[in-house]
Amino acid sequence: DVVMTQSPLSLPVTLGQPASISCTSSQSLVHSDGNTYLNWFQQRPGQSPRRLIYKVSNRDSGVPDRFSGSGSGTDFTLNISRVEAEDVGVYYCMQGTHRPPWTFGQGTKVEIK
Amino acid sequence: QVQFLQSGAEVKNPGASVKVSCKASGYIFTAYYIHWVRQAPGQGLEWMGWINPNSGATECAQDFQGRVTMTRDTSISTAYMELTSLRSADTAVYYCARTWGLDVWGQGTTVTVSS
């Protein structure tokens, strides 16, 4: 199974400042069809997960443009350009290239300093 | 809009079974696979399996083989996930989500296994 490793696991941030979460996979996530099936999810306290980014860098409808995804191969990043209070929660990366199983990172908890 | 409505919370004894339902609306039910993901208290996300609502074909994670059954009723746009031989480690919130990319999630069903 592909192991997804996130860092940091805890990220205290100041409102209005940028934040960055790293996700590394144990093998390349480039699929034989040329796509890279790496998604990012946000889980606010007490809520279901919500997809923010699919296939590395595509923002879902309704997701603020302060969220962006980048990366390739085995190294990926979720960036928040200016953190707002509503961004508090846990963020997960997930790979769907080498499936089954779909595998998630451990999660990164974003909190306000 | 696309949404899923899951069944209510369950409390089960060890060794029992639980069946969670996931009713879809806002799209053609048979057009997208439905996945099941669980989250133990304070823990991360764990993929359990998928069902193709069109054909009924399923695939599940190795950890759940022999214990999980996924079914669907296309007449009411509802998918089901049954987990048997429950143990305390199965205490979790169970989510359904749509398609490979998990683009839409249900609200979750809390299953508590306790004697």
mmCIF file of C-alpha atoms in Angstrom:
data_model
loop_
_atom_site.group_PDB
_atom_site.id
_atom_site.type_symbol
_atom_site.label_atom_id
_atom_site.label_comp_id
_atom_site.label_asym_id
_atom_site.label_seq_id
_atom_site.Cartn_x
_atom_site.Cartn_y
_atom_site.Cartn_z
ATOM 1 C CA ASP A 1 0.000 0.000 0.000
ATOM 2 C CA VAL A 2 1.115 3.559 -0.677
ATOM 3 C CA VAL A 3 2.005 5.395 2.514
ATOM 4 C CA MET A 4 1.165 9.092 2.677
ATOM 5 C CA THR A 5 3.195 11.169 5.123
ATOM 6 C CA GLN A 6 2.169 14.687 6.084
ATOM 7 C CA SER A 7 4.161 17.385 7.850
ATOM 8 C CA PRO A 8 3.813 19.117 10.096
ATOM 9 C CA LEU A 9 1.133 17.285 12.091
ATOM 10 C CA SER A 10 0.306 20.480 13.986
ATOM 11 C CA LEU A 11 0.441 23.962 12.479
ATOM 12 C CA PRO A 12 -0.235 27.036 14.623
ATOM 13 C CA VAL A 13 -0.702 30.046 12.368
ATOM 14 C CA THR A 14 -1.370 33.746 12.777
ATOM 15 C CA LEU A 15 -4.498 35.147 11.132
ATOM 16 C CA GLY A 16 -3.659 36.661 7.785
ATOM 17 C CA GLN A 17 -0.369 34.795 7.474
ATOM 18 C CA PRO A 18 0.386 32.014 4.974
ATOM 19 C CA ALA A 19 0.417 28.326 5.819
ATOM 20 C CA SER A 20 1.861 25.335 4.028
ATOM 21 C CA ILE A 21 1.306 21.594 4.476
ATOM 22 C CA SER A 22 3.531 18.967 2.916
ATOM 23 C CA CYS A 23 2.467 15.495 1.782
ATOM 24 C CA THR A 24 4.925 12.847 0.593
ATOM 25 C CA SER A 25 3.992 9.510 -0.935
ATOM 26 C CA SER A 26 6.028 6.300 -0.697
ATOM 27 C CA GLN A 27 5.919 5.944 -4.484
ATOM 28 C CA SER A 28 5.211 8.166 -7.451
ATOM 29 C CA LEU A 29 1.551 9.085 -7.835
ATOM 30 C CA VAL A 30 1.710 9.459 -11.606
ATOM 31 C CA HIS A 31 -0.851 7.034 -13.033
ATOM 32 C CA SER A 32 -0.325 5.142 -16.279
ATOM 33 C CA ASP A 33 -3.031 7.365 -17.801
ATOM 34 C CA GLY A 34 -0.878 10.434 -17.148
ATOM 35 C CA ASN A 35 -2.965 11.830 -14.294
ATOM 36 C CA THR A 36 -1.814 12.261 -10.704
ATOM 37 C CA TYR A 37 -4.609 11.320 -8.339
ATOM 38 C CA LEU A 38 -3.742 13.380 -5.282
ATOM 39 C CA ASN A 39 -6.517 15.186 -3.414
ATOM 40 C CA TRP A 40 -6.701 17.456 -0.374
ATOM 41 C CA PHE A 41 -9.517 17.519 2.154
ATOM 42 C CA GLN A 42 -10.471 19.884 4.967
ATOM 43 C CA GLN A 43 -12.294 18.661 8.061
ATOM 44 C CA ARG A 44 -13.583 21.418 10.302
ATOM 45 C CA PRO A 45 -14.346 20.507 13.928
ATOM 46 C CA GLY A 46 -17.450 18.361 14.153
ATOM 47 C CA GLN A 47 -17.976 18.239 10.392
ATOM 48 C CA SER A 48 -17.547 15.748 7.580
ATOM 49 C CA PRO A 49 -14.483 16.052 5.382
ATOM 50 C CA ARG A 50 -14.803 18.393 2.422
ATOM 51 C CA ARG A 51 -12.700 18.101 -0.725
ATOM 52 C CA LEU A 52 -10.698 21.226 -1.516
ATOM 53 C CA ILE A 53 -8.323 20.160 -4.285
ATOM 54 C CA TYR A 54 -8.339 17.268 -6.761
ATOM 55 C CA LYS A 55 -5.625 15.952 -9.052
ATOM 56 C CA VAL A 56 -2.922 18.005 -7.334
ATOM 57 C CA SER A 57 -3.984 21.532 -8.192
ATOM 58 C CA ASN A 58 -7.632 21.765 -9.227
ATOM 59 C CA ARG A 59 -9.778 23.701 -6.770
ATOM 60 C CA ASP A 60 -13.295 22.437 -6.126
ATOM 61 C CA SER A 61 -16.263 24.701 -6.738
ATOM 62 C CA GLY A 62 -16.796 27.147 -3.889
ATOM 63 C CA VAL A 63 -13.298 26.742 -2.460
ATOM 64 C CA PRO A 64 -11.681 30.138 -1.798
ATOM 65 C CA ASP A 65 -8.769 30.981 -4.068
ATOM 66 C CA ARG A 66 -6.480 31.401 -1.060
ATOM 67 C CA PHE A 67 -6.184 27.596 -1.180
ATOM 68 C CA SER A 68 -3.820 26.148 -3.767
ATOM 69 C CA GLY A 69 -2.199 22.798 -4.415
ATOM 70 C CA SER A 70 1.049 21.962 -6.135
ATOM 71 C CA GLY A 71 3.603 19.219 -6.544
ATOM 72 C CA SER A 72 4.473 16.219 -8.643
ATOM 73 C CA GLY A 73 5.724 12.660 -8.372
ATOM 74 C CA THR A 74 5.970 12.013 -4.636
ATOM 75 C CA ASP A 75 5.973 15.507 -3.143
ATOM 76 C CA PHE A 76 2.910 17.691 -2.809
ATOM 77 C CA THR A 77 1.939 20.857 -0.980
ATOM 78 C CA LEU A 78 -1.247 22.581 0.112
ATOM 79 C CA ASN A 79 -0.858 26.307 0.560
ATOM 80 C CA ILE A 80 -3.161 28.780 2.245
ATOM 81 C CA SER A 81 -2.130 32.282 1.208
ATOM 82 C CA ARG A 82 -3.742 34.129 4.139
ATOM 83 C CA VAL A 83 -5.241 32.050 6.933
ATOM 84 C CA GLU A 84 -8.722 32.984 8.124
ATOM 85 C CA ALA A 85 -10.506 31.822 11.273
ATOM 86 C CA GLU A 86 -12.770 29.499 9.259
ATOM 87 C CA ASP A 87 -9.705 27.560 8.056
ATOM 88 C CA VAL A 88 -9.199 25.942 11.470
ATOM 89 C CA GLY A 89 -9.437 22.172 11.222
ATOM 90 C CA VAL A 90 -7.574 19.094 10.068
ATOM 91 C CA TYR A 91 -6.274 18.750 6.517
ATOM 92 C CA TYR A 92 -5.698 15.398 4.812
ATOM 93 C CA CYS A 93 -4.014 14.423 1.585
ATOM 94 C CA MET A 94 -5.207 11.271 -0.185
ATOM 95 C CA GLN A 95 -3.917 9.251 -3.104
ATOM 96 C CA GLY A 96 -6.118 7.414 -5.587
ATOM 97 C CA THR A 97 -3.446 6.395 -8.095
ATOM 98 C CA HIS A 98 -2.421 3.033 -6.658
ATOM 99 C CA ARG A 99 -5.814 1.725 -5.685
ATOM 100 C CA PRO A 100 -7.054 -0.187 -3.903
ATOM 101 C CA PRO A 101 -6.697 0.930 -1.262
ATOM 102 C CA TRP A 102 -7.145 4.667 -1.372
ATOM 103 C CA THR A 103 -4.815 5.942 1.356
ATOM 104 C CA PHE A 104 -4.765 9.097 3.435
ATOM 105 C CA GLY A 105 -2.100 11.062 5.234
ATOM 106 C CA GLN A 106 -2.260 11.243 9.029
ATOM 107 C CA GLY A 107 -3.765 14.724 8.963
ATOM 108 C CA THR A 108 -2.410 18.174 9.824
ATOM 109 C CA LYS A 109 -4.196 20.178 12.488
ATOM 110 C CA VAL A 110 -4.316 23.895 11.696
ATOM 111 C CA GLU A 111 -5.035 26.200 14.605
ATOM 112 C CA ILE A 112 -4.828 29.916 15.244
ATOM 113 C CA LYS A 113 -1.993 31.178 17.449
ATOM 114 C CA GLN B 1 -27.492 19.921 -5.122
ATOM 115 C CA VAL B 2 -25.692 16.630 -4.681
ATOM 116 C CA GLN B 3 -26.032 15.277 -1.168
ATOM 117 C CA PHE B 4 -26.078 12.132 0.898
ATOM 118 C CA LEU B 5 -28.289 11.456 3.893
ATOM 119 C CA GLN B 6 -26.996 8.725 6.181
ATOM 120 C CA SER B 7 -28.850 6.717 8.796
ATOM 121 C CA GLY B 8 -28.743 7.542 12.478
ATOM 122 C CA ALA B 9 -26.331 6.613 15.216
ATOM 123 C CA GLU B 10 -26.109 3.003 16.363
ATOM 124 C CA VAL B 11 -24.955 1.322 19.564
ATOM 125 C CA LYS B 12 -24.053 -2.338 19.235
ATOM 126 C CA ASN B 13 -22.695 -5.123 21.400
ATOM 127 C CA PRO B 14 -19.435 -6.824 20.478
ATOM 128 C CA GLY B 15 -20.042 -9.597 17.978
ATOM 129 C CA ALA B 16 -23.157 -7.976 16.516
ATOM 130 C CA SER B 17 -23.613 -6.479 13.036
ATOM 131 C CA VAL B 18 -24.517 -2.991 11.876
ATOM 132 C CA LYS B 19 -25.980 -1.789 8.598
ATOM 133 C CA VAL B 20 -25.535 1.852 7.623
ATOM 134 C CA SER B 21 -27.515 3.444 4.818
ATOM 135 C CA CYS B 22 -26.596 6.338 2.529
ATOM 136 C CA LYS B 23 -29.368 7.933 0.444
ATOM 137 C CA ALA B 24 -28.227 9.953 -2.546
ATOM 138 C CA SER B 25 -29.999 12.875 -4.152
ATOM 139 C CA GLY B 26 -29.273 15.550 -6.721
ATOM 140 C CA TYR B 27 -27.617 13.331 -9.321
ATOM 141 C CA ILE B 28 -28.045 10.060 -11.207
ATOM 142 C CA PHE B 29 -27.345 7.450 -8.535
ATOM 143 C CA THR B 30 -26.057 4.794 -10.918
ATOM 144 C CA ALA B 31 -23.552 7.114 -12.579
ATOM 145 C CA TYR B 32 -20.969 7.275 -9.782
ATOM 146 C CA TYR B 33 -19.324 4.768 -7.480
ATOM 147 C CA ILE B 34 -19.962 5.183 -3.761
ATOM 148 C CA HIS B 35 -17.123 4.746 -1.306
ATOM 149 C CA TRP B 36 -17.154 4.087 2.432
ATOM 150 C CA VAL B 37 -14.615 5.693 4.759
ATOM 151 C CA ARG B 38 -14.445 5.483 8.536
ATOM 152 C CA GLN B 39 -12.880 7.599 11.247
ATOM 153 C CA ALA B 40 -12.217 6.287 14.754
ATOM 154 C CA PRO B 41 -12.486 8.823 17.596
ATOM 155 C CA GLY B 42 -9.672 11.359 17.350
ATOM 156 C CA GLN B 43 -8.095 9.462 14.465
ATOM 157 C CA GLY B 44 -7.618 9.865 10.731
ATOM 158 C CA LEU B 45 -9.543 8.602 7.724
ATOM 159 C CA GLU B 46 -9.573 4.961 6.639
ATOM 160 C CA TRP B 47 -10.904 3.787 3.287
ATOM 161 C CA MET B 48 -13.115 0.713 3.524
ATOM 162 C CA GLY B 49 -14.380 -0.032 0.020
ATOM 163 C CA TRP B 50 -16.595 0.937 -2.894
ATOM 164 C CA ILE B 51 -19.721 -0.178 -4.684
ATOM 165 C CA ASN B 52 -20.678 0.411 -8.285
ATOM 166 C CA PRO B 53 -24.380 1.288 -7.966
ATOM 167 C CA ASN B 54 -24.963 0.386 -11.603
ATOM 168 C CA SER B 55 -23.662 -3.191 -11.547
ATOM 169 C CA GLY B 56 -23.537 -3.900 -7.828
ATOM 170 C CA ALA B 57 -19.845 -4.820 -8.077
ATOM 171 C CA THR B 58 -17.840 -4.133 -4.940
ATOM 172 C CA GLU B 59 -14.268 -4.005 -3.727
ATOM 173 C CA CYS B 60 -13.089 -3.601 -0.169
ATOM 174 C CA ALA B 61 -9.880 -3.053 1.709
ATOM 175 C CA GLN B 62 -8.031 -6.131 2.829
ATOM 176 C CA ASP B 63 -8.581 -5.297 6.498
ATOM 177 C CA PHE B 64 -12.340 -5.650 6.051
ATOM 178 C CA GLN B 65 -12.565 -8.632 3.733
ATOM 179 C CA GLY B 66 -14.994 -11.192 5.059
ATOM 180 C CA ARG B 67 -16.636 -8.701 7.435
ATOM 181 C CA VAL B 68 -18.053 -5.978 5.191
ATOM 182 C CA THR B 69 -20.873 -6.224 2.664
ATOM 183 C CA MET B 70 -21.825 -3.337 0.434
ATOM 184 C CA THR B 71 -25.148 -3.334 -1.389
ATOM 185 C CA ARG B 72 -27.508 -0.876 -3.046
ATOM 186 C CA ASP B 73 -31.161 -0.346 -3.883
ATOM 187 C CA THR B 74 -31.347 1.659 -7.087
ATOM 188 C CA SER B 75 -35.122 2.159 -6.734
ATOM 189 C CA ILE B 76 -34.505 4.450 -3.768
ATOM 190 C CA SER B 77 -30.978 5.657 -4.632
ATOM 191 C CA THR B 78 -29.546 4.185 -1.460
ATOM 192 C CA ALA B 79 -26.299 2.400 -0.711
ATOM 193 C CA TYR B 80 -25.709 0.216 2.310
ATOM 194 C CA MET B 81 -22.661 -0.922 4.226
ATOM 195 C CA GLU B 82 -22.958 -3.827 6.645
ATOM 196 C CA LEU B 83 -20.135 -4.660 9.049
ATOM 197 C CA THR B 84 -20.271 -7.919 11.010
ATOM 198 C CA SER B 85 -18.487 -9.382 14.034
ATOM 199 C CA LEU B 86 -18.164 -5.940 15.554
ATOM 200 C CA ARG B 87 -15.445 -5.209 18.094
ATOM 201 C CA SER B 88 -14.586 -2.140 20.126
ATOM 202 C CA ALA B 89 -12.028 -1.076 17.488
ATOM 203 C CA ASP B 90 -14.925 -0.639 15.036
ATOM 204 C CA THR B 91 -16.253 2.281 17.072
ATOM 205 C CA ALA B 92 -16.079 5.103 14.557
ATOM 206 C CA VAL B 93 -17.946 7.528 12.347
ATOM 207 C CA TYR B 94 -18.765 5.892 9.026
ATOM 208 C CA TYR B 95 -19.043 8.081 5.930
ATOM 209 C CA CYS B 96 -20.224 7.473 2.420
ATOM 210 C CA ALA B 97 -18.668 9.575 -0.336
ATOM 211 C CA ARG B 98 -19.045 9.839 -4.088
ATOM 212 C CA THR B 99 -16.704 8.599 -6.826
ATOM 213 C CA TRP B 100 -12.965 7.958 -6.807
ATOM 214 C CA GLY B 101 -12.210 11.517 -5.782
ATOM 215 C CA LEU B 102 -14.621 11.537 -2.796
ATOM 216 C CA ASP B 103 -16.076 14.813 -4.007
ATOM 217 C CA VAL B 104 -19.211 14.798 -1.837
ATOM 218 C CA TRP B 105 -19.557 13.245 1.640
ATOM 219 C CA GLY B 106 -22.446 12.206 3.809
ATOM 220 C CA GLN B 107 -22.891 13.634 7.298
ATOM 221 C CA GLY B 108 -21.541 10.486 8.896
ATOM 222 C CA THR B 109 -23.049 7.747 11.047
ATOM 223 C CA THR B 110 -21.631 7.132 14.504
ATOM 224 C CA VAL B 111 -21.342 3.465 15.412
ATOM 225 C CA THR B 112 -20.457 2.650 19.001
ATOM 226 C CA VAL B 113 -19.488 -0.887 19.936
ATOM 227 C CA SER B 114 -19.698 -1.476 23.636
ATOM 228 C CA SER B 115 -20.921 -4.071 26.064
#
